[in-house]
Structure formats: structure tokens, C-alpha cells
CSV table of C-alpha atoms in Angstrom, one decimal:
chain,number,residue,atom,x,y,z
J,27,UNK,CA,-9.9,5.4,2.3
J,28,UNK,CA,-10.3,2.9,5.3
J,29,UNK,CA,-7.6,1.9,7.4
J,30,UNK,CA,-7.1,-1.4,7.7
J,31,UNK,CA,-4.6,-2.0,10.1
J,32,UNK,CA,-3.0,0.6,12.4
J,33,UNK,CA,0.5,0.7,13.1
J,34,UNK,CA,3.0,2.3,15.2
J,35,UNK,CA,2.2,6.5,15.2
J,36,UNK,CA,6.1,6.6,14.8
J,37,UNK,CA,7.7,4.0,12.8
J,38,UNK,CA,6.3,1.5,10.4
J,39,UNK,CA,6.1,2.2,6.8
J,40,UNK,CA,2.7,2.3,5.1
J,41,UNK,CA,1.1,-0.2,2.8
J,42,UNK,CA,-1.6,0.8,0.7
J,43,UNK,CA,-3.9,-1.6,-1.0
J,44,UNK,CA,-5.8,0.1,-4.5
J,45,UNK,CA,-9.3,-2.2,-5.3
J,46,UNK,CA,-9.6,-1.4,-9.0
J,47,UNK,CA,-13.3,-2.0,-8.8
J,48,UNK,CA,-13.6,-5.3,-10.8
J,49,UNK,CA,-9.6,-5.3,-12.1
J,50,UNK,CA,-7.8,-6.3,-8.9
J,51,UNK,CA,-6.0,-4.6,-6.6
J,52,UNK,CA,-2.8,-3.0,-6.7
J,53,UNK,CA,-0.3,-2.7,-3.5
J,54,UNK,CA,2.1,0.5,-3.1
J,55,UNK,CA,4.6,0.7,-0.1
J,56,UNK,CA,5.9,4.0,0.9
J,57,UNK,CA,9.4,4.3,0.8
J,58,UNK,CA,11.9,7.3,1.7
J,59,UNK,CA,14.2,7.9,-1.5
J,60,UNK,CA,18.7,9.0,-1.7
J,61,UNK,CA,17.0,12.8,-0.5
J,62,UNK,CA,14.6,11.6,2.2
J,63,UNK,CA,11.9,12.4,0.0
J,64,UNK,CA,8.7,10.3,0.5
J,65,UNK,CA,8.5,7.6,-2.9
J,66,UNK,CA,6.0,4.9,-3.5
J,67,UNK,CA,6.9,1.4,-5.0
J,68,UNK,CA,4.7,-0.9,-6.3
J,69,UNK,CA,4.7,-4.5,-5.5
J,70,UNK,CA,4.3,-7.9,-7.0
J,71,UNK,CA,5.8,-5.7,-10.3
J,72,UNK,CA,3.2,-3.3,-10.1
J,73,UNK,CA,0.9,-5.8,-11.5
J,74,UNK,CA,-3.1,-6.0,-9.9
J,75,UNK,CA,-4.0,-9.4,-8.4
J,76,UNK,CA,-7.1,-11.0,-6.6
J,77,UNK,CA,-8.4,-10.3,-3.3
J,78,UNK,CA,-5.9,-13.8,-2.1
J,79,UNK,CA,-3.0,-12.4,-3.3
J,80,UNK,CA,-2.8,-9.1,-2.3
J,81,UNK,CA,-4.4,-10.6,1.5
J,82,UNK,CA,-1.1,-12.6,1.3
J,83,UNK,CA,1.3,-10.4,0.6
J,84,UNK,CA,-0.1,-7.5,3.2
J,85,UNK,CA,0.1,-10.5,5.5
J,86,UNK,CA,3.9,-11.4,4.7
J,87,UNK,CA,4.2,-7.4,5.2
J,88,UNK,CA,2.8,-7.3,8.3
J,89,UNK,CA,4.6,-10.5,9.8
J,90,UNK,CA,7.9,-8.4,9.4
J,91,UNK,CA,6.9,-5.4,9.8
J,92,UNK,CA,4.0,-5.6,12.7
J,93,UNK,CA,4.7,-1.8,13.0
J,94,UNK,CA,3.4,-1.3,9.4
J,95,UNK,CA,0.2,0.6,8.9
J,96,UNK,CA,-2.1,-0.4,6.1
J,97,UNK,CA,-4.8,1.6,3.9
J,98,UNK,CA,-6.8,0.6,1.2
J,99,UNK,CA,-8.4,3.0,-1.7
J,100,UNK,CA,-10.9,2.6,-4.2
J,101,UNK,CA,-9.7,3.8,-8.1
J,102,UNK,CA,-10.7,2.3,-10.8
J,103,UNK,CA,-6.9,3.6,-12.7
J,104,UNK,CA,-5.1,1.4,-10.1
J,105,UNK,CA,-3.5,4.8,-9.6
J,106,UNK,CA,-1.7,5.6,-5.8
J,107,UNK,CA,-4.4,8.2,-4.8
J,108,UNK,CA,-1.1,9.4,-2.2
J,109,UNK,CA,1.3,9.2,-5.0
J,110,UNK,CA,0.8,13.1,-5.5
J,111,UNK,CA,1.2,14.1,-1.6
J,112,UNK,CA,-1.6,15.5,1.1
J,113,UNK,CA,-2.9,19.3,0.3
């Protein structure tokens, strides 16, 4: 996991790009649900785009929300590798 762009320690939501490894990449932004429970939403429907794309769309992110932190992970599934929480 590399962090791409650091936001604020106490606000900001996260962003987290997934490379598929030849398929894409998928985006996920974190989210807190009715409970305050932490939830992760995919973006651009959930569907994996090129490199351009997904650079745009972090970008968009970021122009809102300078605040916003962003990570990106490696997994060939396309799978959130935080969708499951921290140990």
C-alpha cells in the first residue's frame, strides 16, 4: 500500500485506488454509514477504468476535498483490501 496523497490527520475521508494488475483500477471512498460504522462505496459504479480515469476522478476528489487522503493497493480481484477492517 503506498500513500499517495496525505491529508488532514483529522478530517478528510479516504480514497483508495485498487490497480488490478493489467484489469484497471478500481476506486473505493470510505464513508461512515446510519450507525457511524465505517462503509466503503465504490465509484464510477464500481466499475475498473484506465490509469486516466481513475487520475481524474481522485483529482475531482481532491479539488473538493483537499483534506482527503488517498491510498492505492495492488489486487488482482479489484477487491477493497480495507473492506474487512485493520487487525
Amino acid at each position: 500500500v503506498v500513500v499517495l496523497h496525505r491529508g488532514d490527520p483529522d478530517r478528510g475521508t479516504v480514497i483508495v485506488r485498487v490497480d488490478t494488475l493489467g484489469q484497471g483500477i478500481r476506486i473505493f471512498t470510505r464513508a461512515y454509514g446510519p450507525e457511524g460504522h465505517i462503509q466503503w462505496t465504490p465509484a464510477l459504479d464500481g466499475a475498473a477504468v484506465n490509469g486516466e480515469a481513475a487520475d481524474a476522478y481522485v483529482a475531482r476528489c481532491l479539488n473538493w476535498d483537499p483534506d482527503a487522503w488517498v491510498v492505492e493497493a495492488e489486487e488482482r480481484s479489484g477487491d477493497n483490501p480495507f473492506a474487512a477492517g485493520f487487525p
